[in-house]
Structures are given as C-alpha cells and as structure tokens.
Tab-separated table of C-alpha atoms and ligand atoms in Angstrom:
chain	number	residue	atom	x	y	z
A	1	MET	CA	24.873	0.691	15.081
A	2	PRO	CA	24.017	0.775	18.414
A	3	ASN	CA	22.573	-2.110	20.908
A	4	PRO	CA	18.958	-2.587	21.631
A	5	ALA	CA	17.560	0.843	23.172
A	6	SER	CA	15.758	-0.544	26.162
A	7	PRO	CA	14.292	3.041	27.484
A	8	ALA	CA	16.608	3.843	31.237
A	9	PRO	CA	13.668	5.590	33.050
A	10	HIS	CA	15.070	9.231	32.677
A	11	SER	CA	16.433	9.183	28.467
A	12	SER	CA	14.896	10.328	26.309
A	13	LEU	CA	12.953	8.415	24.884
A	14	ALA	CA	11.738	6.964	28.260
A	15	ARG	CA	10.375	10.497	28.403
A	16	VAL	CA	8.905	10.839	24.724
A	17	ILE	CA	6.996	7.849	25.436
A	18	SER	CA	5.864	9.268	27.897
A	19	TRP	CA	4.976	12.358	26.466
A	20	LEU	CA	2.642	10.257	23.075
A	21	ASP	CA	0.760	8.362	26.545
A	22	GLU	CA	0.113	11.325	28.060
A	23	ASN	CA	-1.355	13.442	24.840
A	24	GLU	CA	-2.299	10.101	22.913
A	25	PRO	CA	-6.014	11.942	23.270
A	26	GLN	CA	-4.466	14.536	21.068
A	27	SER	CA	-3.107	12.892	18.445
A	28	LEU	CA	-6.148	10.609	18.031
A	29	SER	CA	-7.862	14.338	17.572
A	30	ARG	CA	-5.338	15.802	15.333
A	31	LEU	CA	-5.501	12.768	12.968
A	32	VAL	CA	-9.513	13.127	13.067
A	33	ASP	CA	-8.641	16.659	11.840
A	34	TRP	CA	-6.323	15.043	9.092
A	35	LEU	CA	-9.242	12.042	8.042
A	36	LYS	CA	-11.885	14.107	7.678
A	37	ILE	CA	-10.268	16.199	4.360
A	38	PRO	CA	-11.883	13.574	1.767
A	39	SER	CA	-8.144	13.330	-0.356
A	40	ILE	CA	-9.497	11.395	-2.733
A	41	SER	CA	-6.696	10.960	-5.917
A	42	THR	CA	-8.535	10.077	-8.157
A	43	ASP	CA	-11.637	11.857	-8.893
A	44	PRO	CA	-10.488	15.385	-10.298
A	45	GLN	CA	-13.801	16.644	-8.236
A	46	TYR	CA	-11.310	16.741	-4.579
A	47	ARG	CA	-8.326	18.244	-6.264
A	48	VAL	CA	-8.907	20.885	-3.030
A	49	ASP	CA	-9.644	18.935	-0.623
A	50	VAL	CA	-5.983	16.617	-1.703
A	51	LYS	CA	-4.483	19.706	-1.830
A	52	ARG	CA	-5.989	20.624	1.791
A	53	ALA	CA	-4.784	18.013	3.044
A	54	ALA	CA	-1.517	17.786	1.578
A	55	GLN	CA	-0.952	22.010	3.747
A	56	TRP	CA	-2.147	20.110	7.073
A	57	ALA	CA	0.036	17.775	7.420
A	58	ALA	CA	2.979	20.712	6.213
A	59	ASP	CA	1.393	22.856	8.506
A	60	GLN	CA	1.966	19.192	11.313
A	61	LEU	CA	5.822	19.042	10.311
A	62	ALA	CA	6.820	22.871	10.999
A	63	ALA	CA	4.995	22.569	14.304
A	64	ALA	CA	7.293	19.485	15.151
A	65	GLY	CA	10.103	22.054	13.644
A	66	LEU	CA	10.686	20.545	10.285
A	67	PRO	CA	10.329	23.256	7.863
A	68	ALA	CA	7.974	21.901	5.234
A	69	GLN	CA	7.138	22.677	1.461
A	70	VAL	CA	3.960	21.648	-0.045
A	71	LEU	CA	4.860	21.120	-3.831
A	72	PRO	CA	3.304	20.919	-7.275
A	73	THR	CA	4.058	17.643	-9.697
A	74	GLY	CA	2.656	17.275	-12.949
A	75	ALA	CA	2.873	18.945	-16.264
A	76	GLU	CA	0.828	21.665	-17.937
A	77	GLY	CA	-2.407	21.359	-18.481
A	78	LYS	CA	-2.237	18.121	-16.415
A	79	PRO	CA	-1.578	18.996	-13.005
A	80	GLY	CA	-0.493	16.455	-10.523
A	81	HIS	CA	-1.300	16.729	-6.453
A	82	PRO	CA	1.468	18.072	-4.365
A	83	VAL	CA	4.346	16.740	-2.764
A	84	VAL	CA	4.757	17.565	1.213
A	85	LEU	CA	8.514	17.683	1.152
A	86	ALA	CA	10.402	18.336	4.619
A	87	HIS	CA	13.832	18.360	5.796
A	88	SER	CA	15.356	18.028	8.935
A	89	PRO	CA	19.218	18.162	9.078
A	90	GLY	CA	20.616	17.042	11.801
A	91	ALA	CA	22.687	17.453	14.809
A	92	PRO	CA	25.849	19.195	13.992
A	93	ASP	CA	27.235	15.870	16.220
A	94	TYR	CA	25.027	13.048	14.404
A	95	GLN	CA	26.149	10.373	12.762
A	96	GLY	CA	23.825	8.467	11.905
A	97	PRO	CA	21.979	7.046	8.451
A	98	HIS	CA	20.105	10.201	6.631
A	99	VAL	CA	16.216	8.197	6.461
A	100	LEU	CA	14.168	9.658	3.675
A	101	PHE	CA	10.487	8.809	5.252
A	102	TYR	CA	7.758	8.291	2.849
A	103	GLY	CA	4.163	8.289	3.470
A	104	HIS	CA	1.194	9.023	1.370
A	105	TYR	CA	-1.813	11.378	2.264
A	106	ASP	CA	-4.342	10.182	-0.531
A	107	VAL	CA	-7.176	7.808	0.378
A	108	GLN	CA	-8.683	5.144	-2.236
A	109	PRO	CA	-12.553	6.412	-3.053
A	110	VAL	CA	-15.203	5.350	-0.810
A	111	ASP	CA	-17.670	3.512	-2.579
A	112	PRO	CA	-20.063	1.526	-2.015
A	113	VAL	CA	-20.745	4.449	0.214
A	114	GLU	CA	-23.623	2.499	2.093
A	115	LEU	CA	-22.566	0.271	3.180
A	116	TRP	CA	-20.490	2.782	5.658
A	117	ASP	CA	-21.389	2.195	9.443
A	118	SER	CA	-20.918	5.690	9.628
A	119	PRO	CA	-20.050	8.193	6.645
A	120	PRO	CA	-15.727	8.385	5.753
A	121	PHE	CA	-14.849	11.354	6.475
A	122	GLU	CA	-16.961	11.581	9.856
A	123	PRO	CA	-13.900	9.989	11.405
A	124	VAL	CA	-15.482	7.951	14.974
A	125	VAL	CA	-13.775	6.178	17.409
A	126	ARG	CA	-15.303	3.023	18.364
A	127	GLU	CA	-14.862	1.091	21.429
A	128	GLY	CA	-13.664	-2.612	21.656
A	129	GLU	CA	-15.035	-5.502	21.872
A	130	PRO	CA	-14.539	-8.878	23.063
A	131	GLY	CA	-12.809	-11.545	20.103
A	132	GLY	CA	-13.165	-8.764	17.609
A	133	PRO	CA	-11.150	-5.484	16.733
A	134	GLY	CA	-9.841	-3.555	19.761
A	135	ARG	CA	-11.259	-0.047	20.180
A	136	ARG	CA	-10.385	1.959	17.012
A	137	ILE	CA	-11.167	4.922	14.663
A	138	VAL	CA	-13.310	4.090	11.649
A	139	ALA	CA	-12.643	6.364	8.499
A	140	ARG	CA	-11.432	6.909	4.954
A	141	GLY	CA	-8.253	6.493	5.072
A	142	ALA	CA	-7.010	5.948	8.928
A	143	VAL	CA	-4.528	2.295	7.912
A	144	ASP	CA	-3.923	3.364	4.726
A	145	ASP	CA	-2.278	5.322	5.403
A	146	LYS	CA	-2.586	9.094	7.305
A	147	GLY	CA	-2.967	6.974	10.541
A	148	GLN	CA	0.176	5.244	10.136
A	149	VAL	CA	1.600	8.781	8.856
A	150	MET	CA	0.106	10.040	12.006
A	151	MET	CA	2.451	8.123	14.196
A	152	PHE	CA	5.233	8.989	12.734
A	153	LEU	CA	4.050	12.865	12.529
A	154	GLU	CA	3.209	13.008	16.212
A	155	ALA	CA	6.822	10.949	17.249
A	156	LEU	CA	8.733	13.823	15.785
A	157	ARG	CA	6.019	16.820	17.381
A	158	ALA	CA	7.366	14.146	20.756
A	159	PHE	CA	10.983	14.658	20.247
A	160	LYS	CA	10.785	18.537	19.548
A	161	ALA	CA	8.515	18.720	22.863
A	162	VAL	CA	11.106	16.805	25.370
A	163	THR	CA	14.071	17.265	23.479
A	164	GLY	CA	13.816	20.863	21.923
A	165	GLN	CA	15.288	18.958	18.801
A	166	PRO	CA	13.526	18.527	15.751
A	167	ALA	CA	13.206	14.634	14.696
A	168	GLY	CA	15.914	14.560	18.208
A	169	GLY	CA	19.051	15.321	15.586
A	170	VAL	CA	18.662	12.680	13.381
A	171	LYS	CA	18.508	13.538	9.344
A	172	PHE	CA	15.293	13.251	7.891
A	173	THR	CA	13.761	14.128	5.427
A	174	VAL	CA	10.082	13.732	4.796
A	175	LEU	CA	8.117	12.841	1.535
A	176	LEU	CA	4.485	12.843	1.803
A	177	GLU	CA	2.699	11.985	-1.996
A	178	GLY	CA	-0.373	12.734	-2.719
A	179	GLU	CA	-1.221	9.995	-6.121
A	180	GLU	CA	-0.347	6.199	-4.524
A	181	GLU	CA	-3.647	5.512	-4.740
A	182	SER	CA	-3.755	6.669	-8.031
A	183	GLY	CA	-1.394	5.517	-10.121
A	184	SER	CA	2.265	8.324	-8.511
A	185	ALA	CA	1.811	9.176	-12.506
A	186	ASN	CA	4.165	12.099	-11.451
A	187	LEU	CA	6.288	10.560	-8.695
A	188	GLU	CA	8.834	9.395	-10.544
A	189	PRO	CA	9.711	12.991	-12.211
A	190	PHE	CA	9.484	14.127	-9.140
A	191	VAL	CA	12.155	11.853	-7.374
A	192	LYS	CA	14.341	12.811	-10.833
A	193	GLN	CA	14.148	16.578	-10.641
A	194	HIS	CA	14.912	16.015	-6.575
A	195	GLU	CA	17.492	13.564	-7.478
A	196	ALA	CA	20.011	15.782	-5.775
A	197	ALA	CA	18.650	16.353	-2.921
A	198	LEU	CA	16.972	12.658	-2.413
A	199	ARG	CA	20.505	10.652	-3.188
A	200	ARG	CA	22.090	12.170	0.384
A	201	CYS	CA	19.480	9.670	2.126
A	202	ASP	CA	20.946	6.081	2.759
A	203	PHE	CA	17.594	4.288	3.614
A	204	CYS	CA	13.742	4.856	3.517
A	205	LEU	CA	11.440	4.392	5.538
A	206	ILE	CA	7.881	3.565	5.195
A	207	SER	CA	4.872	2.555	7.972
A	208	ASP	CA	2.058	1.881	5.237
A	209	THR	CA	2.094	-2.022	5.558
A	210	GLY	CA	0.720	-4.673	8.080
A	211	MET	CA	1.356	-6.778	11.032
A	212	LEU	CA	1.533	-10.192	11.332
A	213	GLY	CA	-2.040	-9.956	13.800
A	214	ARG	CA	-2.934	-8.342	17.150
A	215	GLY	CA	-0.026	-7.764	19.734
A	216	LYS	CA	2.417	-9.634	16.592
A	217	PRO	CA	4.446	-6.722	15.232
A	218	ALA	CA	6.319	-7.282	11.958
A	219	ILE	CA	8.475	-5.543	9.996
A	220	THR	CA	8.379	-6.500	6.039
A	221	TYR	CA	10.989	-6.945	3.829
A	222	GLY	CA	9.507	-7.480	0.573
A	223	VAL	CA	6.312	-6.456	-0.987
A	224	ARG	CA	4.711	-7.729	-4.668
A	225	GLY	CA	4.925	-5.502	-7.765
A	226	LEU	CA	1.447	-5.122	-10.402
A	227	ALA	CA	0.805	-4.386	-13.707
A	228	TYR	CA	-2.303	-3.034	-14.107
A	229	THR	CA	-4.369	-3.487	-17.434
A	230	GLU	CA	-8.132	-2.818	-18.963
A	231	VAL	CA	-8.955	-4.951	-22.002
A	232	THR	CA	-11.841	-3.952	-24.349
A	233	LEU	CA	-13.652	-6.638	-27.040
A	234	ILE	CA	-15.546	-5.324	-29.750
A	235	GLY	CA	-17.592	-7.517	-32.086
A	236	PRO	CA	-20.485	-5.733	-33.504
A	237	ASP	CA	-20.139	-2.006	-34.203
A	238	GLN	CA	-24.153	-1.390	-32.024
A	239	ASP	CA	-25.390	-3.111	-29.549
A	240	LEU	CA	-28.120	-5.620	-30.809
A	241	HIS	CA	-31.251	-6.807	-29.772
A	242	SER	CA	-30.917	-10.156	-28.116
A	243	GLY	CA	-33.662	-11.869	-29.480
A	244	LEU	CA	-33.463	-10.542	-33.438
A	245	TRP	CA	-29.477	-11.890	-33.006
A	246	GLY	CA	-28.605	-14.397	-30.227
A	247	GLY	CA	-27.799	-17.394	-31.982
A	248	ARG	CA	-26.326	-15.217	-34.793
A	249	VAL	CA	-23.164	-13.765	-33.615
A	250	LEU	CA	-20.919	-14.075	-30.424
A	251	ASN	CA	-22.160	-11.718	-27.524
A	252	PRO	CA	-18.544	-9.888	-26.391
A	253	ASN	CA	-19.955	-10.394	-22.958
A	254	ALA	CA	-19.349	-13.956	-23.337
A	255	ALA	CA	-16.308	-14.400	-25.528
A	256	LEU	CA	-14.487	-12.170	-22.872
A	257	CYS	CA	-15.145	-14.639	-20.049
A	258	GLN	CA	-14.665	-17.689	-22.295
A	259	VAL	CA	-11.176	-15.437	-23.198
A	260	LEU	CA	-10.834	-14.914	-19.155
A	261	SER	CA	-11.067	-18.086	-17.906
A	262	GLN	CA	-8.284	-19.862	-19.676
A	263	LEU	CA	-5.995	-16.938	-17.266
A	264	TRP	CA	-5.449	-20.024	-14.901
A	265	ASP	CA	-5.060	-23.756	-15.890
A	266	LYS	CA	-6.234	-26.385	-13.456
A	267	ASP	CA	-3.026	-26.210	-11.120
A	268	GLY	CA	-4.169	-22.151	-10.745
A	269	LYS	CA	-1.567	-20.994	-12.552
A	270	VAL	CA	-1.230	-18.439	-15.498
A	271	THR	CA	-1.418	-19.517	-18.509
A	272	ILE	CA	0.373	-16.860	-20.490
A	273	PRO	CA	3.751	-17.692	-21.943
A	274	GLY	CA	6.760	-16.519	-20.624
A	275	PHE	CA	4.931	-15.174	-17.201
A	276	TYR	CA	7.043	-16.963	-15.564
A	277	ASP	CA	10.538	-16.468	-16.813
A	278	ALA	CA	11.579	-14.753	-14.706
A	279	VAL	CA	10.005	-15.420	-11.040
A	280	ARG	CA	12.609	-16.160	-8.539
A	281	PRO	CA	12.308	-19.110	-6.873
A	282	ILE	CA	11.482	-19.243	-3.433
A	283	SER	CA	14.447	-20.442	-0.884
A	284	PRO	CA	14.036	-22.906	1.152
A	285	ARG	CA	15.190	-20.780	4.375
A	286	GLU	CA	12.027	-18.616	3.908
A	287	ARG	CA	9.666	-21.600	3.190
A	288	GLU	CA	11.102	-22.931	6.118
A	289	ALA	CA	10.970	-19.509	8.495
A	290	TRP	CA	7.538	-18.411	6.506
A	291	ALA	CA	5.952	-22.104	7.679
A	292	LYS	CA	6.990	-21.090	11.548
A	293	LEU	CA	5.748	-18.092	12.019
A	294	PRO	CA	2.192	-17.730	14.355
A	295	TRP	CA	-0.417	-17.220	11.728
A	296	SER	CA	-3.171	-19.304	10.535
A	297	ALA	CA	-4.417	-20.193	7.335
A	298	GLU	CA	-7.594	-21.497	9.048
A	299	GLU	CA	-8.473	-18.073	10.621
A	300	ALA	CA	-7.972	-15.850	8.347
A	301	LEU	CA	-9.802	-17.286	5.827
A	302	ARG	CA	-12.764	-17.046	8.382
A	303	SER	CA	-12.589	-13.607	9.098
A	304	ILE	CA	-13.206	-12.812	5.072
A	305	GLY	CA	-16.279	-15.444	6.010
A	306	LEU	CA	-14.921	-18.638	4.350
A	307	PRO	CA	-14.753	-22.035	5.190
A	308	LYS	CA	-10.951	-23.445	5.286
A	309	GLU	CA	-12.346	-25.665	2.502
A	310	ALA	CA	-12.216	-22.041	0.010
A	311	ASP	CA	-8.296	-21.797	-0.266
A	312	TRP	CA	-7.491	-21.894	-2.947
A	313	GLY	CA	-4.072	-20.699	-5.118
A	314	GLU	CA	-1.379	-21.891	-7.093
A	315	LYS	CA	-1.194	-25.911	-6.445
A	316	GLY	CA	2.216	-26.287	-4.497
A	317	PHE	CA	2.696	-23.608	-2.576
A	318	SER	CA	1.115	-22.358	1.116
A	319	PRO	CA	-1.046	-19.622	1.307
A	320	THR	CA	1.639	-16.826	2.620
A	321	GLU	CA	3.946	-18.128	-0.330
A	322	ARG	CA	1.530	-17.837	-2.426
A	323	ALA	CA	0.751	-13.833	-1.392
A	324	TRP	CA	4.943	-13.137	-0.864
A	325	ALA	CA	6.236	-15.094	-3.420
A	326	ARG	CA	4.355	-16.256	-6.090
A	327	PRO	CA	2.816	-13.850	-8.983
A	328	THR	CA	-1.093	-13.708	-9.506
A	329	ALA	CA	-3.410	-12.513	-11.997
A	330	GLU	CA	-6.834	-10.908	-10.996
A	331	ILE	CA	-10.155	-9.467	-13.153
A	332	ASN	CA	-11.277	-6.709	-10.689
A	333	GLY	CA	-13.569	-5.244	-12.164
A	334	MET	CA	-15.965	-6.393	-15.326
A	335	TYR	CA	-18.429	-4.281	-17.343
A	336	GLY	CA	-20.578	-4.905	-20.873
A	337	GLY	CA	-24.001	-4.710	-21.968
A	338	TYR	CA	-26.805	-3.514	-19.609
A	339	THR	CA	-26.313	-3.499	-15.718
A	340	GLY	CA	-29.046	-1.085	-14.300
A	341	PRO	CA	-31.601	-2.244	-12.825
A	342	GLY	CA	-34.026	-4.628	-13.719
A	343	ALA	CA	-34.235	-6.400	-17.074
A	344	LYS	CA	-33.663	-5.168	-20.883
A	345	THR	CA	-32.648	-7.877	-23.300
A	346	VAL	CA	-29.297	-6.737	-25.459
A	347	ILE	CA	-26.283	-8.227	-26.947
A	348	PRO	CA	-23.777	-5.567	-26.266
A	349	SER	CA	-21.090	-4.249	-29.022
A	350	ARG	CA	-18.260	-4.493	-26.714
A	351	ALA	CA	-17.291	-5.980	-22.571
A	352	SER	CA	-14.034	-4.543	-21.304
A	353	ALA	CA	-12.385	-5.986	-18.005
A	354	LYS	CA	-9.915	-4.217	-15.564
A	355	VAL	CA	-6.934	-7.202	-15.161
A	356	SER	CA	-3.997	-6.581	-13.147
A	357	PHE	CA	-1.324	-8.817	-12.574
A	358	ARG	CA	0.613	-9.076	-9.055
A	359	LEU	CA	4.824	-9.418	-9.483
A	360	VAL	CA	7.410	-10.427	-8.026
A	361	ALA	CA	11.084	-10.527	-8.567
A	362	ASP	CA	12.497	-10.213	-10.678
A	363	GLN	CA	9.081	-9.548	-13.129
A	364	ASP	CA	9.140	-6.120	-15.235
A	365	PRO	CA	6.018	-4.275	-14.889
A	366	ALA	CA	6.778	-3.084	-18.285
A	367	LYS	CA	6.982	-6.546	-20.061
A	368	ILE	CA	3.988	-8.014	-18.479
A	369	PRO	CA	0.912	-6.539	-20.008
A	370	GLY	CA	2.556	-6.731	-23.609
A	371	LEU	CA	2.586	-10.450	-22.224
A	372	PHE	CA	-1.222	-10.335	-21.523
A	373	PHE	CA	-1.879	-8.662	-24.660
A	374	GLU	CA	-0.478	-10.846	-27.812
A	375	TRP	CA	-2.153	-13.749	-24.789
A	376	CYS	CA	-6.001	-12.037	-25.834
A	377	LYS	CA	-4.964	-11.342	-29.467
A	378	ALA	CA	-4.318	-15.220	-29.846
A	379	ARG	CA	-7.845	-15.744	-28.489
A	380	THR	CA	-10.049	-13.153	-30.877
A	381	PRO	CA	-13.375	-14.146	-31.768
A	382	ALA	CA	-13.409	-14.258	-35.415
A	383	GLY	CA	-13.696	-10.852	-36.659
A	384	PHE	CA	-13.988	-9.591	-33.609
A	385	ARG	CA	-10.511	-7.138	-32.195
A	386	TRP	CA	-9.515	-5.307	-29.031
A	387	GLU	CA	-8.504	-2.414	-27.235
A	388	PHE	CA	-6.231	-2.728	-25.050
A	389	VAL	CA	-4.468	-0.157	-21.884
A	390	ASP	CA	-1.724	-0.792	-19.990
A	391	HIS	CA	-3.210	1.744	-17.108
A	392	HIS	CA	0.413	1.739	-14.210
A	393	GLY	CA	2.808	-0.186	-12.530
A	394	GLY	CA	5.596	-1.373	-9.777
A	395	HIS	CA	8.207	-2.845	-9.360
A	396	GLY	CA	7.644	-5.579	-6.391
A	397	VAL	CA	11.131	-5.599	-4.243
A	398	THR	CA	12.611	-7.599	-1.436
A	399	VAL	CA	15.061	-6.264	1.156
A	400	PRO	CA	18.060	-8.029	2.204
A	401	ILE	CA	17.364	-9.233	5.772
A	402	GLU	CA	20.607	-8.520	6.600
A	403	SER	CA	20.354	-4.595	6.418
A	404	PRO	CA	21.820	-2.333	9.486
A	405	TYR	CA	18.597	-0.457	9.246
A	406	LEU	CA	16.305	-3.389	9.049
A	407	ALA	CA	18.137	-4.392	11.832
A	408	ALA	CA	17.626	-0.996	13.476
A	409	ALA	CA	14.145	-1.263	12.974
A	410	SER	CA	13.653	-4.339	13.708
A	411	ARG	CA	15.708	-3.400	17.818
A	412	ALA	CA	13.305	-0.236	17.707
A	413	VAL	CA	10.020	-2.444	18.006
A	414	GLN	CA	10.992	-4.649	20.234
A	415	ALA	CA	12.238	-1.774	22.409
A	416	ALA	CA	8.933	-0.325	21.631
A	417	CYS	CA	6.398	-3.330	21.924
A	418	GLY	CA	8.264	-5.385	24.353
A	419	VAL	CA	8.259	-8.026	20.805
A	420	GLU	CA	10.529	-9.324	18.712
A	421	PRO	CA	8.967	-7.688	15.040
A	422	ALA	CA	8.229	-11.044	12.771
A	423	LEU	CA	10.127	-10.732	9.922
A	424	ILE	CA	6.999	-10.839	6.449
A	425	LYS	CA	6.521	-10.407	3.346
A	426	SER	CA	3.347	-9.015	1.934
A	427	GLY	CA	1.194	-9.784	-1.239
A	428	GLY	CA	0.069	-5.751	-0.984
A	429	SER	CA	2.004	-3.482	-3.850
A	430	ILE	CA	4.238	0.172	-2.873
A	431	PRO	CA	5.248	1.245	-6.336
A	432	VAL	CA	7.782	3.864	-4.500
A	433	ALA	CA	9.968	1.537	-2.790
A	434	GLY	CA	11.116	0.049	-6.420
A	435	MET	CA	11.044	3.176	-7.738
A	436	LEU	CA	13.440	4.367	-5.136
A	437	LYS	CA	15.527	1.398	-5.853
A	438	ALA	CA	16.103	1.998	-9.624
A	439	ILE	CA	16.543	5.521	-9.204
A	440	LEU	CA	19.090	6.518	-5.818
A	441	GLY	CA	20.330	3.171	-5.522
A	442	ILE	CA	18.680	3.133	-1.799
A	443	ASP	CA	16.929	0.292	-0.167
A	444	THR	CA	13.277	0.493	1.905
A	445	VAL	CA	12.619	-0.499	5.251
A	446	PHE	CA	8.655	-1.183	5.994
A	447	MET	CA	7.527	-0.996	9.545
A	448	GLY	CA	4.044	-0.836	9.242
A	449	PHE	CA	0.970	-1.847	12.087
A	450	GLY	CA	-1.767	-2.824	9.871
A	451	LEU	CA	-3.929	-5.976	10.677
A	452	ASP	CA	-5.410	-8.012	7.865
A	453	ASP	CA	-9.041	-7.381	9.470
A	454	ASP	CA	-8.601	-2.988	8.632
A	455	ARG	CA	-10.674	-2.992	5.508
A	456	VAL	CA	-8.181	-1.239	3.386
A	457	HIS	CA	-9.769	0.068	0.667
A	458	SER	CA	-12.931	-0.687	1.554
A	459	PRO	CA	-16.151	0.858	4.020
A	460	ASN	CA	-15.531	0.845	7.551
A	461	GLU	CA	-12.131	0.960	7.018
A	462	LYS	CA	-10.057	1.394	11.118
A	463	PHE	CA	-7.139	1.543	12.653
A	464	GLU	CA	-6.632	0.243	16.125
A	465	ILE	CA	-6.261	2.390	18.653
A	466	GLU	CA	-3.396	0.220	20.319
A	467	CYS	CA	-1.871	-0.311	16.523
A	468	PHE	CA	-0.870	2.762	16.519
A	469	ARG	CA	0.424	3.511	20.235
A	470	GLN	CA	2.918	0.523	19.004
A	471	GLY	CA	3.501	2.169	16.329
A	472	ALA	CA	4.084	5.576	17.667
A	473	ARG	CA	6.354	4.332	19.959
A	474	SER	CA	8.446	2.415	17.925
A	475	HIS	CA	8.867	4.865	15.263
A	476	ALA	CA	10.236	7.368	18.629
A	477	ALA	CA	12.750	4.143	19.705
A	478	LEU	CA	13.783	4.300	16.051
A	479	ILE	CA	14.850	7.411	16.171
A	480	ALA	CA	16.259	7.099	19.445
A	481	GLU	CA	18.180	4.598	18.353
A	482	LEU	CA	19.194	6.213	14.966
A	483	GLY	CA	19.789	9.462	17.384
A	484	ALA	CA	22.659	7.577	19.299
A	485	VAL	CA	25.095	6.930	16.677
A	486	LYS	CA	27.381	9.635	17.080
A	487	LYS	CA	30.836	10.964	15.615
B	1	LIG	N1	-0.860	0.869	1.892
B	1	LIG	C1	-1.009	-0.355	0.338
B	1	LIG	C2	-0.245	-1.305	0.139
B	1	LIG	C3	0.143	-2.265	1.301
B	1	LIG	C4	-1.352	-3.230	1.545
B	1	LIG	C5	0.736	-3.040	1.542
B	1	LIG	C6	-1.286	-3.717	3.081
B	1	LIG	C7	1.183	-3.440	2.424
B	1	LIG	C8	-0.158	-4.473	3.035
B	1	LIG	C9	-1.190	0.779	-0.752
B	1	LIG	O1	-1.536	2.445	-0.273
B	1	LIG	C10	-1.477	0.829	-1.581
B	1	LIG	O2	-3.038	-0.096	-1.703
B	1	LIG	N2	-1.150	-0.013	-2.339
B	1	LIG	C11	-1.720	-0.238	-4.023
B	1	LIG	C12	-0.442	-0.355	-5.075
B	1	LIG	C13	-0.697	0.913	-5.901
B	1	LIG	C14	-0.362	1.012	-6.909
B	1	LIG	C15	-2.485	1.599	-6.466
B	1	LIG	C16	-2.334	-1.504	-3.704
B	1	LIG	O3	-1.270	-2.108	-3.315
B	1	LIG	O4	-3.348	-1.861	-4.648
B	2	LIG	MN1	-1.360	2.500	1.581
B	3	LIG	MN1	-3.928	1.877	-0.619
C-alpha cells in the first residue's frame, strides 16, 4: 500500500474532488430521485418499487461505466428481492486489491407515518440550524443506506468523468442487496451461488455505519451480531370476560410480563444460562482506547431526551463497552389482548413478544434462540404452553485493526476530511459481514458517515449534506489510493 494520498493540485484525485464539489447539486438530486422510490423490503405491497429501486441503481452503475445486472433471488413460489451486481475489471496494470463494495437499497417501513414532518418518500432538503443538525436531506433511506451508497456511486461517476476509466482503474465487484432490512433470507444462497466470482475479492467495503460525531469521521472495525425471536404464551383456548374469569385463571399478558421481567438480573446481566459462555472479554487495550475517544455518554443521552441518571446497562462496563462488546436482550414489541381505542374487558387467550439479542464475538446466533426458548419453558405457568419462532440473525464481526485495507481506508478518510478517523465499533448489526467471513474468508471495512441523531429506522430519518460530502470524498480518496498500486 502506498502512503497517504495527499492530492497534488492537478492529480486525478484533486480533479475528482473538484468534480464532486461542482456537481454536488446534481448528485443530491440523483439521490432524491432514488429516495422517492419506496423500496420497503419487508412489505409485499412494495415488491415492484423494490425492483424499481434496484434497476435505478443498476442504471447509475452503468452510467459510471460499470455494467450492472439486476439478478433475481429466492426460489420458485418464494421470490426474493433482486441483487444488483456490477463489475469493473480494473486497469490492465492494476495491482491493488479486488474490492467488494456492499450496500443495500431497501429501506425500513415508515410507521408511525403521522410522526413525519414531511412524507417519507418525498425527500426535502432542510437548512441547518445553529446548535442543531446541519443542512440535510430528510427521507426514509436517506442515511440507511441509499444516501451512503450514493456517496460511492457519485465517486465512481466522478472518476469516470475525470479519468474516463471506470472506478479509476480499481477492480471492483459491487453488490447491492434488497433485503437487508428484512433479514437477508436470500443473500446466503446468492453468495454461495456466485461464490466462484466473489472469491476473487480481497475485502469487503461497506458504508452503512456512523461517525463518532459531527466532524469526527470514523472507521468501524466491528459490529454486533443478532438473534431475533418471537414467543407466544398460550393459556385458555379462548379469550375470556375478565369479570367472569378474572381471579380464577392467570392472564397470559401478565404471565408473559412476569416471565420476561426475569431476563435481566439486578446488575443488568442477561439471566439465560450459557448466554455469556462464548463472549470474548474486552482487551485492556480496547478499554483504554475507547475511554479516550472524544465522545460523551451524557451528551448522547441528552440527544434522546434523557438525563445522565438514565444511564442503564450491565454493571461494570462503560456505555461504549456495553454497546460495542457486550451482548444484550431487548423486547422489541409486545402484543396480546385488546390494544384498540377505548376499553374492552378481556383476558386474552395468548400474549406475544418479539425478543431479540445483540451478540458479540464468539456467540453463535444459531444457538442463542434455543437457549432462550429453554429458559422460557422452564418458566411455563401451570397448564400453559409456548409457541416459538426463530426469525433471523447474523454473526457479529471484528476486523483486525492491523488490516492493510482498514489502514488504506483510514488514510483515505484522513486525506478527504483532513482529520484522522477514530477507530470505533458499533452496536448495530450488518449480517453480510459475518456471512462473507464465513463463506469467502474475507474481512470487511466499515467506512460510514451517519450521525447518532440521524433517526435511523425512525420518522424524519435524515442524512446531513456535510456527511455526504465527506463520504463521497473519502470514497474518491480510497479509489485513488488503491488505484495507485501498480505493477
Ligand atoms: N445500517 C444498519 C446497521 C447500523 C446502523 C450499523 C448504524 C451501525 C450503525 C442496518 O441497516 C440495520 O438496520 N441492521 C439491522 C439488522 C438487520 C438484520 C435488520 C439492525 O442492526 O437492527
Ligand atoms: Mn443499513
Ligand atoms: Mn437499517
């Protein structure tokens, strides 16, 4: 790997960055076009829109000189959403790594839609506010992940425009998924089906994570895994009048609350036997490095409307340690009985909860649901029974920080933003990274530009223009850096 790409005034990187600056309005209006397509992968009603969003991305890649295919996934009768696959062969004398760029073009559902200040698929640019967020695009998918994929697509477009070469002569395979937000059910078969081609890639590059804060770019070297379950506790074989039966049978809603309230002990530890068995301890070196990061737990709490006293979590660990390197259990939703308007007196027959676990190395997402279901069974009220669903999951990953690819991305961010990126981990999950490690043996570099207050998955999701700019420049700098590796 060569040394830092500090762009000489007439170098192709400097010209690419000027191109990005001059064409930013057009870049953003292209992003707006993409954001208008409601590619919600989890809701079958949007199937056609998801496909449209895929085709739209394929057209962008083609415009940047990378012929792209929109490939179907899934099986007969169980169709998945398409994968966009594109390739740039690299310049004849290119000697650098073959990069697999991964992103997702699907988005989360928009509900509760009434909490949006503007319709989720009618993107608007809002001006920055002093002391508040900067100039930003507000729409579903703005930061997760269309806006972040767009930074890369625009860097490709800029290189094509300035050098005439697709991807500046770097060897790329681009894979854009349409099911990331709904569990990636068809990705593993797809990767296995294309294993021979994907095996040529040396590492995976993803822009789907965040920074440490405004003006504090970061490279993420680890994400958590996930195991997602749904449990239903079933009591009587029918809903009951709560007056006639209250006091004579246990209420499944109450019983489920009683069971799930035992998930944590007084120290915030998950009580499921075996849950922590494979958890790798945090190294003293990481503890020290994380404690020094310019990040304030108190400020983070304030940004979500809570005082510092509201800090909660596993005892003995700092907030960053808890989010980046400790597993957790969450109740994402509970339902049972009457939840409509007004009052209805009822003891429901059944009560359900969506319970998920964030996992860390070396926990196995295939094992955790079984442990949880056994734990539930051991707490079954007399005469009651359970139904269990294991939804989806993914392995967490940690990238060796000595990786030359991580170092290259780090230099690119430094060159593009003028600041050395912090090395951070994230509490979120990006299942493809673990999958690629398991199937292809390759590591992932997470070069993301989101902010903690971007309202990912929530109403009024946004992506700040300054973050977009820094991301597009960083991708350009990384391409320049890799392209400089010649025979
Ligand atoms: N991009 C997010 C994950 C993320 C966000 C990582 C911010 C780091 C920082 C991704 O699209 C996502 O939402 N992942 C899901 C998991 C998936 C299996 C539904 C998650 O983390 O809940
Ligand atoms: Mn994402
Ligand atoms: Mn997401």
